[in-house]
mmCIF file of C-alpha atoms in Angstrom:
data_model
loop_
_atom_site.group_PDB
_atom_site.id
_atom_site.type_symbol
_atom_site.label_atom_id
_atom_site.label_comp_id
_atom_site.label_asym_id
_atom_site.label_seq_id
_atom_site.Cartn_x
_atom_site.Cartn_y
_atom_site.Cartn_z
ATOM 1 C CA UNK A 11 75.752 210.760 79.291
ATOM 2 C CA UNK A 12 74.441 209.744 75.990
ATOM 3 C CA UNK A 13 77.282 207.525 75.375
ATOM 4 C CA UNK A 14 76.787 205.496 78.583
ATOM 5 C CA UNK A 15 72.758 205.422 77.636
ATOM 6 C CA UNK A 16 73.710 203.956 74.264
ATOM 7 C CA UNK A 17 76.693 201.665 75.875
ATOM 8 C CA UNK A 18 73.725 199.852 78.703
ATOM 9 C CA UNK A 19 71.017 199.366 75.635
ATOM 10 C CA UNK A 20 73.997 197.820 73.552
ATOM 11 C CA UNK A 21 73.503 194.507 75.226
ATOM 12 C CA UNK A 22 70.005 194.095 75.847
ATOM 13 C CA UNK A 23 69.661 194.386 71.805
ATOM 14 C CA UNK A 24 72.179 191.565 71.774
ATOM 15 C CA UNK A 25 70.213 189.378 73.710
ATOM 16 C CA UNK A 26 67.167 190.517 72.365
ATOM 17 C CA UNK A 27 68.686 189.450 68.849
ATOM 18 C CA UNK A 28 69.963 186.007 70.286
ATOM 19 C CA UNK A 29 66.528 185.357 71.574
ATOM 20 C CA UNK A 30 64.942 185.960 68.278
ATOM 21 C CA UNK A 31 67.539 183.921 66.413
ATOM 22 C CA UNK A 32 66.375 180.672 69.413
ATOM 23 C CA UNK A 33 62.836 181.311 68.236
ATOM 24 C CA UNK A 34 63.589 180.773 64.976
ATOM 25 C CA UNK A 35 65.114 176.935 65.582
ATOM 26 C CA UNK A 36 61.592 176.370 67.709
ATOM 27 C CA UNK A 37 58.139 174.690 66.111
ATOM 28 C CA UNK A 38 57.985 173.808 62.518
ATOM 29 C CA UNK A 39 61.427 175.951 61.444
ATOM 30 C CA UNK A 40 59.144 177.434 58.662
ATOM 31 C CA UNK A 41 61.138 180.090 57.555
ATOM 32 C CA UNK A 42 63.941 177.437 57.092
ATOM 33 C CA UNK A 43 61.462 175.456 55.417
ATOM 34 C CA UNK A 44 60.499 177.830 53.080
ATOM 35 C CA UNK A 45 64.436 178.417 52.342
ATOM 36 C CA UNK A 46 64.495 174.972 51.050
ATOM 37 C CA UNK A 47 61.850 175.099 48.950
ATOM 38 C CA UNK A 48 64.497 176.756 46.731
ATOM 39 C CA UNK A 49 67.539 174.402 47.264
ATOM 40 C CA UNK A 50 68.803 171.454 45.476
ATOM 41 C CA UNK A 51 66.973 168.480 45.733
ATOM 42 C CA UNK A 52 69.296 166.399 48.502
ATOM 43 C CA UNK A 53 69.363 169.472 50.533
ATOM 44 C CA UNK A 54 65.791 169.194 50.635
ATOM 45 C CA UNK A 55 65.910 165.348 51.182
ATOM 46 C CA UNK A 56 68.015 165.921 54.227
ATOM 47 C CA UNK A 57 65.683 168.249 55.990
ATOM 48 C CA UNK A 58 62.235 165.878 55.113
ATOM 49 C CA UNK A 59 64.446 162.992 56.602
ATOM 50 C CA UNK A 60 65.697 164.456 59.655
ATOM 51 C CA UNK A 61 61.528 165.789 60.113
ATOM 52 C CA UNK A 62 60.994 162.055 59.460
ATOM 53 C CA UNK A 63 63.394 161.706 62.752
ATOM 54 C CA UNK A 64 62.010 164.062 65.035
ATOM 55 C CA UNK A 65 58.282 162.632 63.747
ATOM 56 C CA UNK A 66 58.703 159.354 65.915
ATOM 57 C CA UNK A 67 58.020 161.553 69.298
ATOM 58 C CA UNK A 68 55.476 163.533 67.303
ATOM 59 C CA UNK A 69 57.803 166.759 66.729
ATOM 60 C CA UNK A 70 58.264 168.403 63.726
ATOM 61 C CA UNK A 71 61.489 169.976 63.140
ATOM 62 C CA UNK A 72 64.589 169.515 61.581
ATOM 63 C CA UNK A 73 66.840 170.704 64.379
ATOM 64 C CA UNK A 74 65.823 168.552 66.532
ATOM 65 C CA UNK A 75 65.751 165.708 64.326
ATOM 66 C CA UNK A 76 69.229 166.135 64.006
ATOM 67 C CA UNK A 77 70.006 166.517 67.866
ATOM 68 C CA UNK A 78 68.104 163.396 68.332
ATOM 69 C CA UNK A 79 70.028 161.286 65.826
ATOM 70 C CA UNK A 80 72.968 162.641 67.639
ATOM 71 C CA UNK A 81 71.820 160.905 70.382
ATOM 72 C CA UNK A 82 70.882 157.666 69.033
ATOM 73 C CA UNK A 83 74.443 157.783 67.259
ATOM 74 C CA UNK A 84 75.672 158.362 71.274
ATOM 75 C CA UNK A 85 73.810 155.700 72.408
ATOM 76 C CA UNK A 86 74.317 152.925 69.868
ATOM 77 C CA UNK A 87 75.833 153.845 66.368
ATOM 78 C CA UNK A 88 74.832 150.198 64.881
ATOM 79 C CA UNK A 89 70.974 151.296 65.921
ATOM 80 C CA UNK A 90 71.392 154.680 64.430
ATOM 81 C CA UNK A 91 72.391 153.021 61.207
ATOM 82 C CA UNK A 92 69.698 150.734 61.430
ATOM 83 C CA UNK A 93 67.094 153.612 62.218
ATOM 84 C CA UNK A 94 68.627 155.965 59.578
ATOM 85 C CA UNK A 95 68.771 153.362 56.346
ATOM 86 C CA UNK A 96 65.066 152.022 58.011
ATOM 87 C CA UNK A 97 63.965 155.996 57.692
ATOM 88 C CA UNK A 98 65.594 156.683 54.119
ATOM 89 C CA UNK A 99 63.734 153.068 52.579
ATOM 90 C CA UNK A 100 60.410 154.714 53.290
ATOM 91 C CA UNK A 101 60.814 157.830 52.455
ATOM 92 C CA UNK A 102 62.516 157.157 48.971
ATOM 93 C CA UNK A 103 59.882 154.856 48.424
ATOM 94 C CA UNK A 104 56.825 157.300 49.077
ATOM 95 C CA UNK A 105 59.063 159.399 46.875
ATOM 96 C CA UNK A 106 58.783 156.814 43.866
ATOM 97 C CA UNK A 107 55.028 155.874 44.413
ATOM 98 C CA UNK A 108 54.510 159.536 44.260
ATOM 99 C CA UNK A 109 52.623 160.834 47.941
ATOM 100 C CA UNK A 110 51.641 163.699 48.293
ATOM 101 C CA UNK A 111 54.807 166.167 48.434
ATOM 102 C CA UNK A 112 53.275 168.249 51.687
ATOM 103 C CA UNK A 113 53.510 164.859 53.505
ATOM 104 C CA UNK A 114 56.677 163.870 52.406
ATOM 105 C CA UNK A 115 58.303 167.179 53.592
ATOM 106 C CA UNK A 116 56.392 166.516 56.823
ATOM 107 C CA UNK A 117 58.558 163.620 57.552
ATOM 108 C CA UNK A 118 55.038 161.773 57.742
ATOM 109 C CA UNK A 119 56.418 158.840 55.266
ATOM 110 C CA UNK A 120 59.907 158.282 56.950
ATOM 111 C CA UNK A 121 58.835 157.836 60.983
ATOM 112 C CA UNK A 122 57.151 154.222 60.824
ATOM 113 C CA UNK A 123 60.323 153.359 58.957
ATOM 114 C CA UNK A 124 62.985 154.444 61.336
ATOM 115 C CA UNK A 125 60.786 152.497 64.150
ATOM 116 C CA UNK A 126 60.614 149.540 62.522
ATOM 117 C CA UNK A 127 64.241 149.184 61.868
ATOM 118 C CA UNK A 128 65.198 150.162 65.235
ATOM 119 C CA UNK A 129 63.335 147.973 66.799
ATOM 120 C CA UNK A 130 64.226 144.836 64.267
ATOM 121 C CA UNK A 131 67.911 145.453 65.646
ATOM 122 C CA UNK A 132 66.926 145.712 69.255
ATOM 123 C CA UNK A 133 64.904 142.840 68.921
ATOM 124 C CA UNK A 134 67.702 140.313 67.307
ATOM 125 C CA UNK A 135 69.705 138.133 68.803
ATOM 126 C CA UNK A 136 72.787 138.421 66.339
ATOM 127 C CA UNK A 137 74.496 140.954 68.338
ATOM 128 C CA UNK A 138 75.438 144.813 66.798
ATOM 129 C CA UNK A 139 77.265 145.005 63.270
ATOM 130 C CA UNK A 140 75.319 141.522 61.873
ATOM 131 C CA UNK A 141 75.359 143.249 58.428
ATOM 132 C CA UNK A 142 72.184 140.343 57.012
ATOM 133 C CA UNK A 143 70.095 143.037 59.148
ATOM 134 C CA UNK A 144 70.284 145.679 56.427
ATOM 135 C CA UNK A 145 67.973 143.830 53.764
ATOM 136 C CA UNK A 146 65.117 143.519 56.521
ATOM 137 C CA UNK A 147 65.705 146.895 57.696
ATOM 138 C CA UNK A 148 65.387 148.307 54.041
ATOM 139 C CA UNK A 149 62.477 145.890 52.996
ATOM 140 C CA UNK A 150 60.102 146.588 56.655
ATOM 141 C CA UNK A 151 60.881 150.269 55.965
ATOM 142 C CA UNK A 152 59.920 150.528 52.061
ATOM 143 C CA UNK A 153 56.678 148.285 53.419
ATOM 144 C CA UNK A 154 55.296 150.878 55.857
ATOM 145 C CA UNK A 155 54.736 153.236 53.190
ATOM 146 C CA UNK A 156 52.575 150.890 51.650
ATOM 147 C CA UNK A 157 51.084 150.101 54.268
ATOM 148 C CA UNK A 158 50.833 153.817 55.191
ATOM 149 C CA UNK A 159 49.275 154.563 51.903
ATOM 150 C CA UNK A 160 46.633 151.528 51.878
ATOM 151 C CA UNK A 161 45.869 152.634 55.818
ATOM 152 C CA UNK A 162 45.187 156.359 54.953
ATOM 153 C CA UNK A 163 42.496 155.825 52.394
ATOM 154 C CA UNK A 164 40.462 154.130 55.006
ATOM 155 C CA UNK A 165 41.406 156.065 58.368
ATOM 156 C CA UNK A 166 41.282 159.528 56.801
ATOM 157 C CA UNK A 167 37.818 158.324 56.275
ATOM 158 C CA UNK A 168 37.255 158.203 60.172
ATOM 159 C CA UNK A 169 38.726 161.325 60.239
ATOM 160 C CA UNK A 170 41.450 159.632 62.513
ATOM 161 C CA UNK A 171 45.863 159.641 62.252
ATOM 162 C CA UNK A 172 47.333 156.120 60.641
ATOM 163 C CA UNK A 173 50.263 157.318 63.162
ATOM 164 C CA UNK A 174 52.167 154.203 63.793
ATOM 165 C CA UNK A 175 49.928 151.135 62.612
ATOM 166 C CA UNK A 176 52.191 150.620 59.785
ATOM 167 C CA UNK A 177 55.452 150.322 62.236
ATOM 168 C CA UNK A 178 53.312 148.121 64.275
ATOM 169 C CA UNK A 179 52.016 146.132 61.923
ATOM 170 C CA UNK A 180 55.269 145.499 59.834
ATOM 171 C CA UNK A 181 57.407 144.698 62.813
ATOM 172 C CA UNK A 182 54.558 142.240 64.471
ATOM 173 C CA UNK A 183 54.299 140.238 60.567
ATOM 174 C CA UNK A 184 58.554 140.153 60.512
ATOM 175 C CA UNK A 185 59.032 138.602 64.178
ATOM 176 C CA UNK A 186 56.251 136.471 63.622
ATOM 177 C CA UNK A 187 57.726 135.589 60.088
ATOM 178 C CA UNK A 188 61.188 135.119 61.258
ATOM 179 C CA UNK A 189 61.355 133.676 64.869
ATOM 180 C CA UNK A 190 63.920 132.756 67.488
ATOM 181 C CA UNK A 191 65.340 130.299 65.838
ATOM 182 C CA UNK A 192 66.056 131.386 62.586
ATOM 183 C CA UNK A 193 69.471 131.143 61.000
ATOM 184 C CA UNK A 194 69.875 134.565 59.410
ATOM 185 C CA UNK A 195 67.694 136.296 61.716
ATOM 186 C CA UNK A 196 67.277 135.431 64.823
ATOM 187 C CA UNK A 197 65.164 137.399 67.665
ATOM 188 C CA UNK A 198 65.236 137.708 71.177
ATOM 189 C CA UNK A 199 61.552 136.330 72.696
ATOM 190 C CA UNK A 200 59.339 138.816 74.111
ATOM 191 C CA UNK A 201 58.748 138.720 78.090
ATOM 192 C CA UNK A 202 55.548 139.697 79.672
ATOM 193 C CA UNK A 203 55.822 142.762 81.894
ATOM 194 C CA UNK A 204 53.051 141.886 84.488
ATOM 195 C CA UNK A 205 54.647 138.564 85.497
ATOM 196 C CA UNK A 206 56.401 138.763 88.610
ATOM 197 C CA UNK A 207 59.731 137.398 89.000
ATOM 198 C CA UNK A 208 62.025 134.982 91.683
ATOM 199 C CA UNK A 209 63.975 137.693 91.600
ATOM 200 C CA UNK A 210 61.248 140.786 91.705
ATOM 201 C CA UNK A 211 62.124 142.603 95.224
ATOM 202 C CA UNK A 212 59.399 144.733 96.999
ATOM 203 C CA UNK A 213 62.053 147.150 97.736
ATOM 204 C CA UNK A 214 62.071 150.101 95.285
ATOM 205 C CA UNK A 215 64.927 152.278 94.103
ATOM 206 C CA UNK A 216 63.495 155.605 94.265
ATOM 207 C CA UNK A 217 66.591 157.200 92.154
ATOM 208 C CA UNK A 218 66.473 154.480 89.561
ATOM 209 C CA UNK A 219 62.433 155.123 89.327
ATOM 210 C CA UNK A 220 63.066 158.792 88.554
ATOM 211 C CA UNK A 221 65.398 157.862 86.070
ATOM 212 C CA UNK A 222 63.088 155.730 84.422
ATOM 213 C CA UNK A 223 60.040 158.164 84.434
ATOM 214 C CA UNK A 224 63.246 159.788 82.260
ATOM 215 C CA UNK A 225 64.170 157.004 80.514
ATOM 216 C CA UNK A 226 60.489 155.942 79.277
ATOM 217 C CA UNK A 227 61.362 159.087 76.378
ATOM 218 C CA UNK A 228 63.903 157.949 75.234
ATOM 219 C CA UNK A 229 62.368 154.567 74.965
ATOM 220 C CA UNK A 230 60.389 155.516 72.382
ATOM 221 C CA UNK A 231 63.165 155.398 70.215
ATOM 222 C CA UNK A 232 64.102 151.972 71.867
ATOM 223 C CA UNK A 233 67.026 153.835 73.617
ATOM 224 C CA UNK A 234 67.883 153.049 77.627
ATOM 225 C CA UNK A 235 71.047 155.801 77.718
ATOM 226 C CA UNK A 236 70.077 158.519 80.586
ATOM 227 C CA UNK A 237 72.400 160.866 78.430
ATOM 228 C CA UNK A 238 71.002 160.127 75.110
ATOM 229 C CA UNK A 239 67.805 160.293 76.439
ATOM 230 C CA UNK A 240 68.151 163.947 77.886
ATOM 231 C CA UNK A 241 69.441 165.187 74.536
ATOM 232 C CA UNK A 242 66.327 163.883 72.969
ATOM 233 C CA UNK A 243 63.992 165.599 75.856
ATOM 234 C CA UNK A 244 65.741 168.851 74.624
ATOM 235 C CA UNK A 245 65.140 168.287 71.481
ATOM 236 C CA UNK A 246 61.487 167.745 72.541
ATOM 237 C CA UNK A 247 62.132 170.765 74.265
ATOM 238 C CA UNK A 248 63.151 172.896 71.343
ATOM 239 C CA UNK A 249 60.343 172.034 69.728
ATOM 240 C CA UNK A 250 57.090 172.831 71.905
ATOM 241 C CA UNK A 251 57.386 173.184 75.892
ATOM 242 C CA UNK A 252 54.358 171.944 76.590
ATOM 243 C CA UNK A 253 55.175 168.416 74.523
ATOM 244 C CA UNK A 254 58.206 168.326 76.478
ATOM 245 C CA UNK A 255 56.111 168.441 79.525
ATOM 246 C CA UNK A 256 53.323 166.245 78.294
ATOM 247 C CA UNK A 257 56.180 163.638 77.303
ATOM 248 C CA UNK A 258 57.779 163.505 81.074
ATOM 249 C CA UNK A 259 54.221 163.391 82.684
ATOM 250 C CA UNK A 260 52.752 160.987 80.670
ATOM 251 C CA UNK A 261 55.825 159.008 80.902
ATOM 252 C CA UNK A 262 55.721 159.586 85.253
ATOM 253 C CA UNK A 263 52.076 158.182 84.568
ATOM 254 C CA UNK A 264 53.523 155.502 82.965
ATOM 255 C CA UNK A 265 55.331 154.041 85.937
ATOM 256 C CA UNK A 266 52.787 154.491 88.682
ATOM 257 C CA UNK A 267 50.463 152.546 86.290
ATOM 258 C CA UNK A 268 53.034 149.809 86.238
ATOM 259 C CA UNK A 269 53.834 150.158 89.962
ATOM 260 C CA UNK A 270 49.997 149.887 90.837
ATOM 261 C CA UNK A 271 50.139 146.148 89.318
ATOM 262 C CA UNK A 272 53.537 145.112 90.545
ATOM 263 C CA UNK A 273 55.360 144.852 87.012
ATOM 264 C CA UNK A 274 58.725 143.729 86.832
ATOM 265 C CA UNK A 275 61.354 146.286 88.470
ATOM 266 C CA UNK A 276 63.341 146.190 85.337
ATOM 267 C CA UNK A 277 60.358 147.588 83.207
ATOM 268 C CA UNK A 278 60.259 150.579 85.775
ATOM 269 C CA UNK A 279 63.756 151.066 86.181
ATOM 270 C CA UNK A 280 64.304 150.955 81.868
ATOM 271 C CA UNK A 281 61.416 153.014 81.168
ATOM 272 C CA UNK A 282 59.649 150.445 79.492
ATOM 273 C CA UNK A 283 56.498 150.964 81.999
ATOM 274 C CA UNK A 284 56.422 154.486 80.205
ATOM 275 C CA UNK A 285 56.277 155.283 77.315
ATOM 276 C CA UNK A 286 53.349 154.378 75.656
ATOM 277 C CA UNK A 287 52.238 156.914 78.877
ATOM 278 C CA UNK A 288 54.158 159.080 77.220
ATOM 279 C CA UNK A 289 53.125 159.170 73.905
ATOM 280 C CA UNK A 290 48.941 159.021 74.392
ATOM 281 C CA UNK A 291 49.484 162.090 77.198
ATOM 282 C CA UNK A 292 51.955 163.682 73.973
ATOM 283 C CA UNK A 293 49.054 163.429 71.784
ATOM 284 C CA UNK A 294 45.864 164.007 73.840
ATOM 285 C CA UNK A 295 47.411 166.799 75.238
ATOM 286 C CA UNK A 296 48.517 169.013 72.241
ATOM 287 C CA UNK A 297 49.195 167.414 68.962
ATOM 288 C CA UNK A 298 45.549 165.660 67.955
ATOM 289 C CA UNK A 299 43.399 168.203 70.612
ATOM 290 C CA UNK A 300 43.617 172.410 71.159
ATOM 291 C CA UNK A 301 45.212 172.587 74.650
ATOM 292 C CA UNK A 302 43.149 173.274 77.566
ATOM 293 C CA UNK A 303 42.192 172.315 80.926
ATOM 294 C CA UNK A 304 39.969 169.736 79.928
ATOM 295 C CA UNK A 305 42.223 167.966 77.305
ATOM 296 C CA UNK A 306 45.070 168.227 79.713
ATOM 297 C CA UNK A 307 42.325 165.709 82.103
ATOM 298 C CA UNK A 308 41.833 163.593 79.120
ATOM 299 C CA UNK A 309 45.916 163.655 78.507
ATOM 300 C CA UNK A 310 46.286 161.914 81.915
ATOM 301 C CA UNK A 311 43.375 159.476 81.441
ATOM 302 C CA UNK A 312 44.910 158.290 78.015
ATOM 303 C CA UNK A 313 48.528 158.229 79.666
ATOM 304 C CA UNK A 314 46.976 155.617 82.462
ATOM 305 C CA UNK A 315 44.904 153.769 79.497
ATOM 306 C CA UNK A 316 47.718 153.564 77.188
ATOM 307 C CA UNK A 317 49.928 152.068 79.791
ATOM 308 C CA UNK A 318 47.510 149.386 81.970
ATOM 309 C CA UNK A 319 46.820 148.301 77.843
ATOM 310 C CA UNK A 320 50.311 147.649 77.068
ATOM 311 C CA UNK A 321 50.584 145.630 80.159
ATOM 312 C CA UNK A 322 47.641 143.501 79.379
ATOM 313 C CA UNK A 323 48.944 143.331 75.478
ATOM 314 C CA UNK A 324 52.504 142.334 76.680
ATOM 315 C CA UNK A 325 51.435 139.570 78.603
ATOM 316 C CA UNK A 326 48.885 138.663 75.933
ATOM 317 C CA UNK A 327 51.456 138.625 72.984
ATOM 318 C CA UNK A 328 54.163 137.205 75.324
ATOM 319 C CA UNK A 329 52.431 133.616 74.870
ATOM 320 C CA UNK A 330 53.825 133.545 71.477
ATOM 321 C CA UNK A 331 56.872 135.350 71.847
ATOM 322 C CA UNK A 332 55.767 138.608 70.227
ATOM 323 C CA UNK A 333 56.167 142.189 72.111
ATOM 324 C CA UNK A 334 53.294 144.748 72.256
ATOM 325 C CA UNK A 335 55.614 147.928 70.823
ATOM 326 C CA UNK A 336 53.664 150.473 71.235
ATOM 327 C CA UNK A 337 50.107 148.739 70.083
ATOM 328 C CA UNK A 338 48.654 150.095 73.486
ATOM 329 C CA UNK A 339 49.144 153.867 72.566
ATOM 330 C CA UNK A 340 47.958 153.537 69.203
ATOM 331 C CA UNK A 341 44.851 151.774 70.060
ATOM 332 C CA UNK A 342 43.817 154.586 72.818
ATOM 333 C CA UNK A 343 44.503 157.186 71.246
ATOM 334 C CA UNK A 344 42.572 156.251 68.317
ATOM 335 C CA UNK A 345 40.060 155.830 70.566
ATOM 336 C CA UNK A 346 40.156 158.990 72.522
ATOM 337 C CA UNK A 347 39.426 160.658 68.852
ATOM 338 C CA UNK A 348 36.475 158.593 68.730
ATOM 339 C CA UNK A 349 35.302 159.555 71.535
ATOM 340 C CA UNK A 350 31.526 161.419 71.025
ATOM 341 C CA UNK A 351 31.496 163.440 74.451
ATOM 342 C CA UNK A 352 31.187 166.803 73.731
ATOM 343 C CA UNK A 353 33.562 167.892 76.520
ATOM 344 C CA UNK A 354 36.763 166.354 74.092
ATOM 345 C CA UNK A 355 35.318 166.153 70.868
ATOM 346 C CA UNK A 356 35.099 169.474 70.543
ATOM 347 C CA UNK A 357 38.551 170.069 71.155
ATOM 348 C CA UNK A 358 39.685 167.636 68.517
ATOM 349 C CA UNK A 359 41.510 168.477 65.519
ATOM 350 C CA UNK A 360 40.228 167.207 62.036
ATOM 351 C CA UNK A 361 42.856 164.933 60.318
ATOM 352 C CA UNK A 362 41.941 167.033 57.113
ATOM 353 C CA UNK A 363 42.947 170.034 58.227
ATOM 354 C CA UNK A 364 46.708 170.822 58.072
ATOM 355 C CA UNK A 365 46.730 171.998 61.377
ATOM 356 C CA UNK A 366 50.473 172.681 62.183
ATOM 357 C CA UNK A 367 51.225 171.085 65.500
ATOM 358 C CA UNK A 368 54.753 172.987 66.101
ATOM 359 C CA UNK A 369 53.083 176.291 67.675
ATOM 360 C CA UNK A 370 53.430 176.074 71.152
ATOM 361 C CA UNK A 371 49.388 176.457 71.475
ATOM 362 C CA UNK A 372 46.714 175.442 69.791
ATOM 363 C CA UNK A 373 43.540 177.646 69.222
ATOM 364 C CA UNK A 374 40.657 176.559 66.714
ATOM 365 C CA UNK A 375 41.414 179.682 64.797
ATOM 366 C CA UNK A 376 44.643 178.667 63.558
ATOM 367 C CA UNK A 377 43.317 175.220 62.442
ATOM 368 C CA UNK A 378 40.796 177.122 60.357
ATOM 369 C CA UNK A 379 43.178 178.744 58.916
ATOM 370 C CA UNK A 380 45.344 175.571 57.585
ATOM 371 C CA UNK A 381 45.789 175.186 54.029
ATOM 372 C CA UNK A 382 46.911 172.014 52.552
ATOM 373 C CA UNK A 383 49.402 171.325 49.478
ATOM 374 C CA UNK A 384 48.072 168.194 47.660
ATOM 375 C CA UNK A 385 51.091 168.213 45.024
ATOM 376 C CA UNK A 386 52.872 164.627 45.028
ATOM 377 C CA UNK A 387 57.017 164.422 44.809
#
């Protein structure tokens, strides 16, 4: 009797103990973090730069910075190259200029340089494996560090995120520096979304508009692959639920926002229509606010804002062959945190707290709670 007692609670303690081991690889991984703290240097260079990955979709955690490379490998292996050197420029240079060493680990100096080098490949028109793409890709990243640095004494003032105004600011200056007709580096010319086509049917492919409510995730990372793109929603996943969910809502916002004007089909169908949806619902609706009802409201008004502004800045900066990248997001969400009402702004997070993001809530006790390391590398 006892024997078959202790033979039935033999395997609930097994999956009670794979469970716990799961929770482990979720959030911030701080355990593992604190494990490096005590390894040699390039170990801990490995994990900051694979945070640096997962930072771009505003996740922090090492695991799923590596799944998501994975997937941009998948995808394109020339881009993940791109992204990856892009991503080690700025972080070795915040690492010589001496930032702040909590930051660093954060991955919050290597995200704006993975961006910009990713998108300087998508972007030219040399074709995969042009090699002169390397020196950009190492100069635009070391510069969004600077530009990171130089932002941060004058945001952190506002008490508002520099985010991605360095990635967006370094890529605009090099495509407006280099062209479409340059010799070395040459760049495709940026189409307006909102302009309507010969070939624009008023048919729509419901399947392909699912798949690009998908899709508008992974284009955050300028990658089209459905399979790449589902690896990096379960890397999202990993991370925080309720970012996962925030990221294929705000991304679902993104294309009904472009269907309500009649953008091109292809923007729907690639997920281009979403995900600047995507990432002002992402951060409205857990990383920059505590979660509740209200700031889930506010997540789906900046998910509508974010994307009817990158139409309107698409077509704008199309006139001189210059794409909006993700200008529209930025600029709301900034906004949102300026916001006075007291129905958000009480919900916002202060920049100056070290409030982690990686807990799968948020509650104003917690941020209280935050202490921050001011120790440079």
């Amino acid at each position: 009797m006892f024997k078959t007692e202790k033979a039935c609670e033999q395997p609930k303690g097994l999956k009670q103990h794979l469970i716990q081991k799961l929770l482990y690889c979720t959030g911030e991984m701080e355990h593992f973090h604190s494990y490096m703290q005590d390894q040699a240097f390039f170990m801990q260079l490995l994990e900051w730069l694979l945070r640096g990955v997962s930072g771009v979709i505003m996740v922090n955690n090492p695991l799923s910075g590596a799944l998501i490379l994975t997937a941009l490998s998948i995808a394109s292996p020339w881009q993940a190259l791109l992204g990856s050197l892009g991503l080690l420029s700025s972080t070795g240079t915040a690492i010589l200029i001496g930032q702040q060493r909590a930051e660093v680990s954060r991955g919050e100096h290597g995200y704006n340089g993975m961006l910009v080098a990713l998108l300087i490949g998508l972007f030219s028109n040399a074709g995969d494996w042009y090699w002169w793409l390397l020196l950009p890709a190492c100069l635009t990243g070391a510069a969004t560090t600077f530009v990171y640095s130089g932002l941060a004494a004058v945001l952190n003032k506002c008490d508002l995120p520099v985010s991605v105004f360095p990635f967006n600011t370094v890529l605009l200056l090099y495509l407006a520096c280099t062209g479409i007709e340059n010799p070395y580096y040459p760049n495709h010319p940026a189409l307006p979304q909102g302009s309507t086509l010969s070939f624009n049917s008023t048919q729509l492919d419901i399947p392909q508009l699912v798949q690009g409510a998908v899709l508008g995730v992974g284009q955050i990372y300028a990658c089209n692959a459905l399979g790449s793109t589902l690896i990096i929603l379960a890397a999202v996943l990993l991370y925080s639920p309720v970012q996962a969910f925030h990221a294929l809502l705000g991304s679902s916002l993104g294309v009904l926002a472009g269907l309500s004007v009649a953008v091109q089909q292809d923007v729907l169908y690639t997920g281009l229509a979403g995900f600047n949806g995507a990432l002002g619902c992402m951060a409205v609706g857990q990383l920059l606010f505590t979660l509740s009802w209200r700031t889930h409201v506010f997540s789906i008004i900046c998910a509508f804002i974010s994307s009817y502004a990158n139409i309107a800045l698409s077509s704008l900066l199309a006139n001189v062959g210059l794409p909006a990248s993700s200008w529209a997001s930025t600029l709301t969400i900034s906004l949102m945190l300026l916001v006075s009402g007291r129905s958000l702004s009480k919900y916002s997070i202060a920049i100056s707290q070290d409030c982690s993001p990686g807990g799968l809530l948020h509650t104003p006790s917690q941020c209280a709670g935050a202490n921050k390391d001011s120790s440079s590398v």
